[in-house]
Coordinates of C-alpha atoms and ligand atoms in Angstrom, one line a residue:
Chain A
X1 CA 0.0 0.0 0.0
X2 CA 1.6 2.9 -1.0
X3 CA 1.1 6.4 -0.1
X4 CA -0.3 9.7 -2.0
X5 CA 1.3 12.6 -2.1
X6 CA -0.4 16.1 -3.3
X7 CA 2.3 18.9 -4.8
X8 CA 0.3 22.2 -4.0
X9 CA 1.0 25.5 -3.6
X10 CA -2.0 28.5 -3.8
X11 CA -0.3 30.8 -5.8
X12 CA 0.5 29.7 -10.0
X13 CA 3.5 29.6 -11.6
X14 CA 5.9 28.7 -8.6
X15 CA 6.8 24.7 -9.8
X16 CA 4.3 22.6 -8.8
X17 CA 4.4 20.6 -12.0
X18 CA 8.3 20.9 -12.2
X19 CA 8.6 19.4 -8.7
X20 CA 6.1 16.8 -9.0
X21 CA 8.2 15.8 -12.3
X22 CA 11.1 15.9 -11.0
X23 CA 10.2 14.2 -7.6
X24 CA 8.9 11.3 -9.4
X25 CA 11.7 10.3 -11.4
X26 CA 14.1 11.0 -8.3
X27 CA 12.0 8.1 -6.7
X28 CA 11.8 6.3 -10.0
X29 CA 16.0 6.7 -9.7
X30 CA 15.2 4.7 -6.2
X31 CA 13.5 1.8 -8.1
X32 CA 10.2 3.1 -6.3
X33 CA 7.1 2.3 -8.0
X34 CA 5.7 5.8 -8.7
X35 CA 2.5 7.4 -10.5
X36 CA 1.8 10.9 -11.2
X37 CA -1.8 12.4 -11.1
X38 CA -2.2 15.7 -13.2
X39 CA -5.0 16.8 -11.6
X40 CA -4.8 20.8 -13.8
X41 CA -7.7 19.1 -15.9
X42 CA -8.0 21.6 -18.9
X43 CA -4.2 22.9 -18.2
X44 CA -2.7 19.8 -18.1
X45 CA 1.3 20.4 -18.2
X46 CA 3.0 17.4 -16.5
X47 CA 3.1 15.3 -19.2
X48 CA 4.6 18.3 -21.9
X49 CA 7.1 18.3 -18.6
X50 CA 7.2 14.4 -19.0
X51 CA 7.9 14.6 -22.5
X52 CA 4.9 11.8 -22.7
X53 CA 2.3 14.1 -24.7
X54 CA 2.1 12.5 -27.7
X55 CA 1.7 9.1 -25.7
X56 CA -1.9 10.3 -24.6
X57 CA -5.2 8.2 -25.5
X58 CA -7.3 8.3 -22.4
X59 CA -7.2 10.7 -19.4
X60 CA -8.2 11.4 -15.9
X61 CA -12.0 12.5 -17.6
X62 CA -12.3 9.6 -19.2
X63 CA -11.2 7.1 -16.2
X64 CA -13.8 9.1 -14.2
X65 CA -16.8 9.0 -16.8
X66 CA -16.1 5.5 -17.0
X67 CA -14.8 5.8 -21.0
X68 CA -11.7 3.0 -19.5
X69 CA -10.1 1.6 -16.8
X70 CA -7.8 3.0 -14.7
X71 CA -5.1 1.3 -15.8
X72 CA -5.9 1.6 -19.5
X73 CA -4.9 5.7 -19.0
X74 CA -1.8 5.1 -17.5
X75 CA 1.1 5.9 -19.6
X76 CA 5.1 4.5 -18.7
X77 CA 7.5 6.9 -18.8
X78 CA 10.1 6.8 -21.2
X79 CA 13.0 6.3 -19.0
X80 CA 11.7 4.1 -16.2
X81 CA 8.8 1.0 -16.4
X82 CA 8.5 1.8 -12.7
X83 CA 7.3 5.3 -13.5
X84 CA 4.1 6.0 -14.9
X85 CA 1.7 8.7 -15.6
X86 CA -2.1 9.5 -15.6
X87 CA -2.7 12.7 -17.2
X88 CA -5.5 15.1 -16.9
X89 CA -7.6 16.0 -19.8
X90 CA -7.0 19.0 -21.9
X91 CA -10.4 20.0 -23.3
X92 CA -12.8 19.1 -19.9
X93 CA -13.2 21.6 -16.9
X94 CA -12.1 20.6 -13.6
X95 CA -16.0 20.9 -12.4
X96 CA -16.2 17.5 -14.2
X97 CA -14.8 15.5 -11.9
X98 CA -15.5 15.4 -7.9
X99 CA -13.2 15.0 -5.0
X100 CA -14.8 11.4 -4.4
X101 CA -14.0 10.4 -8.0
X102 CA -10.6 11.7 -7.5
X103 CA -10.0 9.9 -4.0
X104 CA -11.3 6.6 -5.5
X105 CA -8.8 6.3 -8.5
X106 CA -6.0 7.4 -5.4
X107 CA -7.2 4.6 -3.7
X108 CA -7.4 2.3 -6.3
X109 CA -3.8 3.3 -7.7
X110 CA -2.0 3.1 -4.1
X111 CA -2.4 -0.9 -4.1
X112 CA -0.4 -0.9 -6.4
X113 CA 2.6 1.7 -6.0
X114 CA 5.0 3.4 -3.2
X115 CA 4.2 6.8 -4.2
X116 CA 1.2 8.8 -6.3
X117 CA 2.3 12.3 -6.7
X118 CA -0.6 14.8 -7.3
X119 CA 0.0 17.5 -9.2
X120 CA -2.4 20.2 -8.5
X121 CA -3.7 23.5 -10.2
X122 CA -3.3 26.6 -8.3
X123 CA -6.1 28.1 -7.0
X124 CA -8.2 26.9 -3.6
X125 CA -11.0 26.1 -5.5
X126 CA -12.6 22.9 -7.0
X127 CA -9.3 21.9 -8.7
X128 CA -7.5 21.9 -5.3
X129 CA -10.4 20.5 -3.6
X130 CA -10.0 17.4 -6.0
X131 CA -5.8 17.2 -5.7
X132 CA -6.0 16.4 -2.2
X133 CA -9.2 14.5 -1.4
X134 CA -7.2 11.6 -1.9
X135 CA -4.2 12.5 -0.5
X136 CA -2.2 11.2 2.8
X137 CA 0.6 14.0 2.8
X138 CA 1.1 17.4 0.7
X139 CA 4.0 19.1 -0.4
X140 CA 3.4 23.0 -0.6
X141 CA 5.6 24.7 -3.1
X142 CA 6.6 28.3 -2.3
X143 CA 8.9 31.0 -4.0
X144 CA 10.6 33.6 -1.6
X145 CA 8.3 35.9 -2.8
X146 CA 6.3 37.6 -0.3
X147 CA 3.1 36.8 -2.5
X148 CA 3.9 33.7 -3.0
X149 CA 4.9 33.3 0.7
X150 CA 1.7 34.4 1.7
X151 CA -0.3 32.0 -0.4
X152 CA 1.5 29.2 0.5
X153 CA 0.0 30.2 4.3
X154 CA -3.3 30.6 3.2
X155 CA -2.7 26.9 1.5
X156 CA -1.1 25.4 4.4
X157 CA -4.2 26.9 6.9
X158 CA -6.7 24.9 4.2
X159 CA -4.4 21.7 4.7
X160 CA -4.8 21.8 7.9
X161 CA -8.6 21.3 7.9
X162 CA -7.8 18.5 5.7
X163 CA -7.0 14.6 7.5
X164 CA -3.8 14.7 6.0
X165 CA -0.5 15.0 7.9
X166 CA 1.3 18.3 8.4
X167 CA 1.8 19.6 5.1
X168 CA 6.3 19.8 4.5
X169 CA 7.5 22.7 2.6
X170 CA 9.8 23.3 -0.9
X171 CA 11.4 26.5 -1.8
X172 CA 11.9 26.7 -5.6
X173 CA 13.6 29.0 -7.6
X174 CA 16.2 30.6 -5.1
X175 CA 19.0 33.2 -6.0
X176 CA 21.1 32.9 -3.6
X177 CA 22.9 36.3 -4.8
X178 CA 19.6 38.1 -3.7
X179 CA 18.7 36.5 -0.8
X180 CA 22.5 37.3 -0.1
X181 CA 21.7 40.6 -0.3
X182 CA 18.8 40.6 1.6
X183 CA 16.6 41.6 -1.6
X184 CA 15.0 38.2 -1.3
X185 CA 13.4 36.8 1.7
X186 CA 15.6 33.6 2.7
X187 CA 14.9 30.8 3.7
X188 CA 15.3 31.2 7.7
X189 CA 12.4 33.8 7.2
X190 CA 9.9 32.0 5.1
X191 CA 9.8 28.7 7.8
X192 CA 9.7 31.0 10.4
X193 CA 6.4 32.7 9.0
X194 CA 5.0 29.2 7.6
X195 CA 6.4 27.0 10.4
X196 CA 6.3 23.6 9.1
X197 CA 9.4 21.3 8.1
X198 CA 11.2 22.1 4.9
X199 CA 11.4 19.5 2.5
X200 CA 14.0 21.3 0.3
X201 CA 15.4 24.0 -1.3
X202 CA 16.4 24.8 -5.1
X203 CA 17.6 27.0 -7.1
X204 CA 16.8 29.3 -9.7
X205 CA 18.3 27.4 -12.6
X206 CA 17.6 27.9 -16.1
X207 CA 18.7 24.1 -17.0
X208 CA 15.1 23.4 -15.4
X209 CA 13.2 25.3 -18.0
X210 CA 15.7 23.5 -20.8
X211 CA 14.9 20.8 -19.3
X212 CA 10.9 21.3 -19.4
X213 CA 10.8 22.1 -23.2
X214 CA 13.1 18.8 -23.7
X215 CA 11.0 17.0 -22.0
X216 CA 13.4 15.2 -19.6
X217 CA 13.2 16.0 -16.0
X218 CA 16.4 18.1 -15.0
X219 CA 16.7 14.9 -12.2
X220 CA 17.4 13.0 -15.1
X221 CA 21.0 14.6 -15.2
X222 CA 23.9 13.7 -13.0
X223 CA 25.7 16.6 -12.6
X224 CA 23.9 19.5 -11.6
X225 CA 22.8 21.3 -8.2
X226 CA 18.9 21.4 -8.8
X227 CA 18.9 17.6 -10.4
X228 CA 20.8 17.1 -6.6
X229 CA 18.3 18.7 -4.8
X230 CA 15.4 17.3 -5.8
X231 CA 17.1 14.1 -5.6
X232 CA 17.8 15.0 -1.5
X233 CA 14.3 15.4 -1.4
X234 CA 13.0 12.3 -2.6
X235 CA 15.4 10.9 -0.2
X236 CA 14.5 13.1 2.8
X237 CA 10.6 11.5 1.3
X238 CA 12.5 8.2 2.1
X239 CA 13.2 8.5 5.2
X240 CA 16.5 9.7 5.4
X241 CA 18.4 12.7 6.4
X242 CA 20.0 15.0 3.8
X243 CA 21.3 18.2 4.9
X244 CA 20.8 21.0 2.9
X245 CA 22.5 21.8 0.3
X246 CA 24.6 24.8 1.0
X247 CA 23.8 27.5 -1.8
X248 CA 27.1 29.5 -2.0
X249 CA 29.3 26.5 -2.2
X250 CA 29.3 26.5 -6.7
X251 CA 32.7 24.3 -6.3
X252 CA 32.8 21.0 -4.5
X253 CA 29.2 19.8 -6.1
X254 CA 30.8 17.6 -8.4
X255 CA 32.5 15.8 -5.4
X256 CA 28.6 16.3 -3.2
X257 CA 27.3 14.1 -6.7
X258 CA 29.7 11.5 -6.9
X259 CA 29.2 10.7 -2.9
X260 CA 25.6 10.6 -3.6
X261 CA 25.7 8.2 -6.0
X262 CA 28.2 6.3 -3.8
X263 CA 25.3 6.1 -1.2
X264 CA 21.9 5.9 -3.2
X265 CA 23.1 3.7 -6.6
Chain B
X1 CA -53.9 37.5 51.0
X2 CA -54.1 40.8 53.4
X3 CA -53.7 39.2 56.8
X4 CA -50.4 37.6 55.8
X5 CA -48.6 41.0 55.0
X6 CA -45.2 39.7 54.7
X7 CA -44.9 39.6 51.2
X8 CA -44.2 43.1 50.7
X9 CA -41.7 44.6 53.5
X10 CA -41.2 48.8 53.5
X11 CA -38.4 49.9 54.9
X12 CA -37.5 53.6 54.9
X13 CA -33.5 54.3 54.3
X14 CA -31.2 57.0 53.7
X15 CA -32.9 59.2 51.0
X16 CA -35.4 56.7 49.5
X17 CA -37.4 53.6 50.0
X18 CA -36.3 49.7 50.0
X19 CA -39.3 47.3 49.1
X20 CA -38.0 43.8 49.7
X21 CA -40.6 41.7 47.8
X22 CA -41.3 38.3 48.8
X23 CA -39.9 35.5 45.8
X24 CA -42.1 32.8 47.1
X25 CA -45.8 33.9 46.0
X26 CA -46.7 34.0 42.0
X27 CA -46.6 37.3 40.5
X28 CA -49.4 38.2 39.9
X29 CA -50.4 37.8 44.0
X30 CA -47.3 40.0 44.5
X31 CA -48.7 42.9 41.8
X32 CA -52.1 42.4 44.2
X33 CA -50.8 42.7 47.3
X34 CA -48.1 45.6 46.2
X35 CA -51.3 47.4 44.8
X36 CA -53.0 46.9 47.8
X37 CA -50.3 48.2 50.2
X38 CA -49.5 50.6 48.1
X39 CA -52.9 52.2 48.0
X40 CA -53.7 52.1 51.9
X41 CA -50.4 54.7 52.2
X42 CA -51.2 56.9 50.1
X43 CA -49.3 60.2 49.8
X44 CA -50.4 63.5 49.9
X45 CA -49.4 65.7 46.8
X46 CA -47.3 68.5 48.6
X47 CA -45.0 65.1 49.5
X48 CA -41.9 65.1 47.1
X49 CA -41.1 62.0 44.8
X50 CA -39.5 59.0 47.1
X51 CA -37.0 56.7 45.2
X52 CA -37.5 53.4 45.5
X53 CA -34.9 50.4 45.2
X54 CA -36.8 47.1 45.2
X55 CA -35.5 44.0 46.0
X56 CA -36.2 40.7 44.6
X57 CA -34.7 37.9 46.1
X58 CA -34.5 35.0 44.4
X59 CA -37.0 36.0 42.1
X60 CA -36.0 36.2 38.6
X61 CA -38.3 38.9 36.1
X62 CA -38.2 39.4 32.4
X63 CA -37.9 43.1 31.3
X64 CA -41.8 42.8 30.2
X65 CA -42.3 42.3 34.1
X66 CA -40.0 44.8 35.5
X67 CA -41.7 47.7 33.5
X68 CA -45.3 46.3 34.8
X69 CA -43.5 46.5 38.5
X70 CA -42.2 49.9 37.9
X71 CA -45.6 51.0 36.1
X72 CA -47.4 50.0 39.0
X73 CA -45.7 51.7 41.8
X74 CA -45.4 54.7 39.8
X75 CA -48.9 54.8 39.4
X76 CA -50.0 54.5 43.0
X77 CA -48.0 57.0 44.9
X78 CA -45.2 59.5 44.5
X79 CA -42.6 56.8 44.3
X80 CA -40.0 56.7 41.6
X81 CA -37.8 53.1 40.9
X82 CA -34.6 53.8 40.8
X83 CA -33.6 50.1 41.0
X84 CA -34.2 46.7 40.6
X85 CA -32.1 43.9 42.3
X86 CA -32.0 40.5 41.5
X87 CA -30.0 37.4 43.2
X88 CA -30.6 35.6 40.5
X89 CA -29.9 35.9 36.6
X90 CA -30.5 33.6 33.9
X91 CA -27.8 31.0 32.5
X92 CA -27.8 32.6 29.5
X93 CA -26.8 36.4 30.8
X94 CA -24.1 34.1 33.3
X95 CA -23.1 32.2 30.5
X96 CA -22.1 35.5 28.3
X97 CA -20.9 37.2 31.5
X98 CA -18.3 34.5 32.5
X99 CA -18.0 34.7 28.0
X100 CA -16.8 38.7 28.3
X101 CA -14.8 37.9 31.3
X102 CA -12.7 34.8 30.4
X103 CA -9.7 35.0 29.1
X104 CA -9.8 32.2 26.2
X105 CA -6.2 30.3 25.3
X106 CA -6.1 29.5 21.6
X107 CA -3.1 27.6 20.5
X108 CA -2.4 28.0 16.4
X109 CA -0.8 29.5 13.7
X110 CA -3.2 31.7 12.2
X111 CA -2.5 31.7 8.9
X112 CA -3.5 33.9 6.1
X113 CA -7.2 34.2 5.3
X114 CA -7.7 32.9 8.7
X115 CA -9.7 34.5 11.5
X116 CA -10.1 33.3 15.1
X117 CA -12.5 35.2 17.4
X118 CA -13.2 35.2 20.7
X119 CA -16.0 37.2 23.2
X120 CA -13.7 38.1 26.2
X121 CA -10.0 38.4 26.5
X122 CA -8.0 36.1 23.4
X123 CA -4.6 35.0 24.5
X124 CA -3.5 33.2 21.3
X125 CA -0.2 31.0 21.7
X126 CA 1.5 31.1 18.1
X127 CA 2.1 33.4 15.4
X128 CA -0.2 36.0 13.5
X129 CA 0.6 35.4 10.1
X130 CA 0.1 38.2 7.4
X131 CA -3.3 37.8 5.7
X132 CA -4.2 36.0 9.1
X133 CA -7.0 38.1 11.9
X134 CA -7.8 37.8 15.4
X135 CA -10.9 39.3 17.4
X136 CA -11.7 39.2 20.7
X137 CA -14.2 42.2 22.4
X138 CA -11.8 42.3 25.7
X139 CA -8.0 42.0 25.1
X140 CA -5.8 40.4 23.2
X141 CA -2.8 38.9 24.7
X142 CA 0.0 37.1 21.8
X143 CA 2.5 35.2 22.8
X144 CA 4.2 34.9 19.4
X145 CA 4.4 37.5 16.6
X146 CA 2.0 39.3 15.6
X147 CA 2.3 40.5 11.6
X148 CA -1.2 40.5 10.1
X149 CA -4.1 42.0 11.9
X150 CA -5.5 42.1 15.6
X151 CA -8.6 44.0 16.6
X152 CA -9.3 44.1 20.5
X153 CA -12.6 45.6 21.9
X154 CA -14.7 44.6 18.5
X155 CA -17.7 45.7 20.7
X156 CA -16.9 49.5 21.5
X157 CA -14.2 48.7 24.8
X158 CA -11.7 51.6 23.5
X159 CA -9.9 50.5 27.0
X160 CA -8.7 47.3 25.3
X161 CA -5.3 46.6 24.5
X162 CA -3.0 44.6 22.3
X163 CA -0.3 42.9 23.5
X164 CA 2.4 40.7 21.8
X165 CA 5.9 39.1 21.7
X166 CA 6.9 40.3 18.7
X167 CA 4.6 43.1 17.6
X168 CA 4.7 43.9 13.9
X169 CA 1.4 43.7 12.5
X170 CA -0.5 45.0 9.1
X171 CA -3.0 46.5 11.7
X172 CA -4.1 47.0 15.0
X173 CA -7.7 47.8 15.6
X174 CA -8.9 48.7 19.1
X175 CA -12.6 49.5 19.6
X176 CA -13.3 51.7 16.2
X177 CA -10.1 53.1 16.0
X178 CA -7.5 51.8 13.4
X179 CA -3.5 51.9 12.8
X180 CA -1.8 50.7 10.1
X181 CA 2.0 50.1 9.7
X182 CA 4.0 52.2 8.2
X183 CA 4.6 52.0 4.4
X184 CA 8.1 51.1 4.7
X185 CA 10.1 48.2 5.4
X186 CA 10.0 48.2 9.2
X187 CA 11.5 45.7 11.7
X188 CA 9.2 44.7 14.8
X189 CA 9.6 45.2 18.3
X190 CA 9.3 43.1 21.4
X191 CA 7.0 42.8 24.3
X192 CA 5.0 46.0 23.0
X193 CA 1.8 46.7 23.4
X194 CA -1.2 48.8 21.6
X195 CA -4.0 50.8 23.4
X196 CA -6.2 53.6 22.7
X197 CA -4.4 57.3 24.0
X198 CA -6.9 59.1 25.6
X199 CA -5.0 62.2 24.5
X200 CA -4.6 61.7 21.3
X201 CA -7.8 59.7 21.0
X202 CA -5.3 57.2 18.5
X203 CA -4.1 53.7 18.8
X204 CA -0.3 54.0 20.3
X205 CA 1.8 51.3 20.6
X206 CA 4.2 51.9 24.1
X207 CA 6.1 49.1 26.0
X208 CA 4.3 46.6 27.9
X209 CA 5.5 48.3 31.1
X210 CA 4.1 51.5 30.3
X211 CA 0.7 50.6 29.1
X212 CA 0.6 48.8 32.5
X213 CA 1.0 51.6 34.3
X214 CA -1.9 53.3 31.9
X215 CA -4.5 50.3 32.7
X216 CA -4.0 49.4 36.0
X217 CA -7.5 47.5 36.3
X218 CA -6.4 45.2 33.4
X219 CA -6.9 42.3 35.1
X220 CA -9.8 43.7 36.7
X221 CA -13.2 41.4 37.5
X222 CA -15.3 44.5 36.7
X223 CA -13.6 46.4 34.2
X224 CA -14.3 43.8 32.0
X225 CA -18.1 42.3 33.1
X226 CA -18.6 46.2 32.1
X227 CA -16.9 46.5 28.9
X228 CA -17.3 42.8 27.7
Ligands
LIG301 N1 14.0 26.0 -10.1 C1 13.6 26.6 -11.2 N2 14.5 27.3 -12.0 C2 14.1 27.9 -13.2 N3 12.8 27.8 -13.7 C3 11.9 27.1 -13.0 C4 12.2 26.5 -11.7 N4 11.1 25.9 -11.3 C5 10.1 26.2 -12.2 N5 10.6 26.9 -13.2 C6 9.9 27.4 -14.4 O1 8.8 28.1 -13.9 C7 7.7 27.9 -14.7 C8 6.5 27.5 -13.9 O2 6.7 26.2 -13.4 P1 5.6 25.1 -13.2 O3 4.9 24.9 -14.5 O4 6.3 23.9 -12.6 O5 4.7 25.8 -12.1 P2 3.3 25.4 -11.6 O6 3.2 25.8 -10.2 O7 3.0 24.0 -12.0 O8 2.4 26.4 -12.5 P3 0.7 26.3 -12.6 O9 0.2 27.0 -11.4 O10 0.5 27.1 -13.9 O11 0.4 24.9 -12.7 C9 8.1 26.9 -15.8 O12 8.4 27.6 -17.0 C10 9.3 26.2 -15.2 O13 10.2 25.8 -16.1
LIG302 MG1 1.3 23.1 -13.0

């Protein structure tokens, strides 16, 4: 029995979709059995992410309006069987599904994986109301960005009312020259105000967006900081204790790599 | 009814009246028998207007009854009721009493979009996040920080006051008066505390300490049954 895991975050735009990519092929990398959920029904990006587009027959819609089965929508990833995908549809509205239909495929697809990673569209309306009906944890996705910051709150006071457990933070897109200078809120600042365990941290990196229109998951490559940290985090998922990664240190990474794969490979 | 006269006692006192009123009978035998009584000594008119205090016991009346009371013996002689007195009140006005008066602990975050509110005095153990509000109609007491909004005394008190940790909110509201913070970046400051100047009829925000010394019945029983 595995266990579901919604990627949320209030406010759009702050890497919900590249952290739920990304975490799942870290796990994949840990021979776990993983499935992503793109919950965004009618903005569905995960599997443009994915680079799985063109693999699409059936969708979340269909699963729910009983068109096929479950499994029948799920699509393998190109780089690992273990990995798979069921996307949401592109030309439905996300009123067409329930939270009950969601929770239902969860439970169904938890028999038979570790992890189900639920990406969800921003917003605290129906479309988050779906991504974490069937959820047992959440990951809430932030920016340093007092905005951004601020919805994440507002998300994290909504997860609360929810029977999930404490909700465990990411920070994407860091510049550490800014928060440096103090013209970014760091990282101390935004768990102080949120209060709840941080996950991990990554950078600002513009080998993340290459990666997004290539359509292979910047985890996917073995020598950079942010394919690192969101392989830290999937381990940190796993139980284990990463420290952070530091974000001056630019030298010395390629050493950090080659120890990780010492440990995890 | 008339040979048994103990159901309404007279008693004369410093500048007035005291009518102790039996809370045994039903009463409508006590309207009778006041009526009678009332009418047997009768004042002349050169007499000036007596107040009256009347005293119920453990009789409890609704307003409708009090005015019927009052109507009555201001009818029948030159007697004016200048209060009623009750050892009993209902649950209900108890219950919201001991409401104003308690001091209610509420342990969260209260995050943004969120709004915890309290009758009586709120002390909240956490933070205040922007976005996030608290209420309470006595005072509020944070033992965290405080960065979005609190508003003490929602029901008029303008002698409430604000109190946090760390004080460095979006807004502090006090009865119907508002502050903001200022439009620059500005760090927050410890153990400080907000409350309505009477000089400057504005919110100030002055060390704890201080605003101590400017509310000196803060923890007081009867400040707040008044201003609950
Ligand atoms: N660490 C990063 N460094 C650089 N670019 C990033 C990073 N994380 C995300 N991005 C870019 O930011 C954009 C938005 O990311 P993403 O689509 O993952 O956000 P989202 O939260 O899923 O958005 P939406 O709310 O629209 O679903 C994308 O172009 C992505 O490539
Ligand atoms: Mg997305």
């Amino acid at each position: 029995m595995g266990e579901a895991i919604v990627v949320t975050s209030g406010k759009g735009g702050v890497g919900k979709t590249t952290t739920t990519a990304n975490l799942g092929t870290a796990l994949a990398l840990q021979d776990k059995k993983v499935c992503l959920i793109d919950t965004d029904i009618g903005l569905r990006n995960l599997d443009v992410v994915m680079g799985l587009e063109n693999r699409i027959i059936y969708d979340i819609v269909d699963v729910v309006n009983g068109r096929c089965k479950t499994k029948q929508a799920l699509i393998t990833d190109k780089r690992f069987d273990c990995l798979h995908l069921l996307p949401a549809a592109q030309t439905s509205d996300k009123s067409e599904v329930s939270p009950e239909a969601i929770k239902a495929i969860v439970d169904e697809l938890k028999e038979d994986y570790d992890f189900i990673i639920i990406d969800c569209p921003a917003g605290i309306e129906q479309g988050y109301k779906n991504a974490v009906s069937g959820a047992d944890k959440a990951i809430v996705v932030t920016t340093p960005e007092k905005a951004s910051v601020r919805d994440a709150d507002r998300i994290i006071g909504l997860l609360e009312q929810e029977d999930i457990e404490p909700p465990k933070l990411v920070i994407n897109r860091i510049r550490a020259h800014m928060m440096k200078s103090g013209e970014m809120l760091d990282v101390d600042e935004i768990v102080n105000v949120l209060s709840i365990d941080l996950l991990g941290i990554i950078i600002d990196d513009d080998a993340v967006i290459k990666a997004a229109n290539s359509g292979e998951p910047v985890a996917m490559k073995p020598n950079s900081k942010v394919s690192l940290a969101y392989r830290n985090i999937a381990r940190r998922l796993l139980g284990e204790a990463v420290p952070l990664l530091n974000l001056e240190e630019e030298q010395g990474i390629v050493a950090k790599v080659k120890r990780f794969f010492g440990i995890s490979s | 009814m008339a040979a048994n006269n103990q159901r309404v006692i007279m008693k004369g006192r410093h500048g007035g009246l005291t009518l102790q009123l039996d809370d045994q009978c039903s009463f409508s035998d006590l309207l009778a028998e006041l009526e009678e009584e009332l009418s047997v000594n009768a004042a002349s008119e050169q007499e000036p207007m007596i107040k009256v205090s009347i005293q119920l016991g453990a009789r409890y009346l609704t307003e409708d009854q009090k005015r019927v009371l009052t109507t009555l013996i201001r009818e029948k002689q030159k007697l004016v009721v200048e209060s009623i007195e009750s050892d009993v009140i209902k649950r209900t006005e108890a219950l919201s009493w001991k409401e104003n008066t308690d001091i209610t602990p509420v342990v969260k975050t209260v995050r943004s979009g969120q709004v915890t509110n309290v009758r009586g005095d709120l002390l909240l153990i956490g933070d205040v996040n922007p976005g996030g509000q608290i209420q309470a109609t006595g005072n509020i007491f944070v033992l965290g920080r405080l960065k979005g909004i609190a508003h003490a005394g929602t029901e008029g008190d303008s002698t409430a006051v604000i109190a946090a940790s760390y004080m460095q909110p979006t807004q502090l509201r006090i009865a119907d008066q508002f502050s903001r913070s200022p439009d620059y970046e500005s760090e927050g400051v410890y153990m400080e505390c907000g409350f309505i100047d009477d000089e400057e009829e504005k919110i100030r925000v002055d060390r704890i300490q201080e605003v101590v010394k400017k509310r000196p019945d803060l923890a007081n029983f009867e400040r707040r049954m008044d201003n609950g």
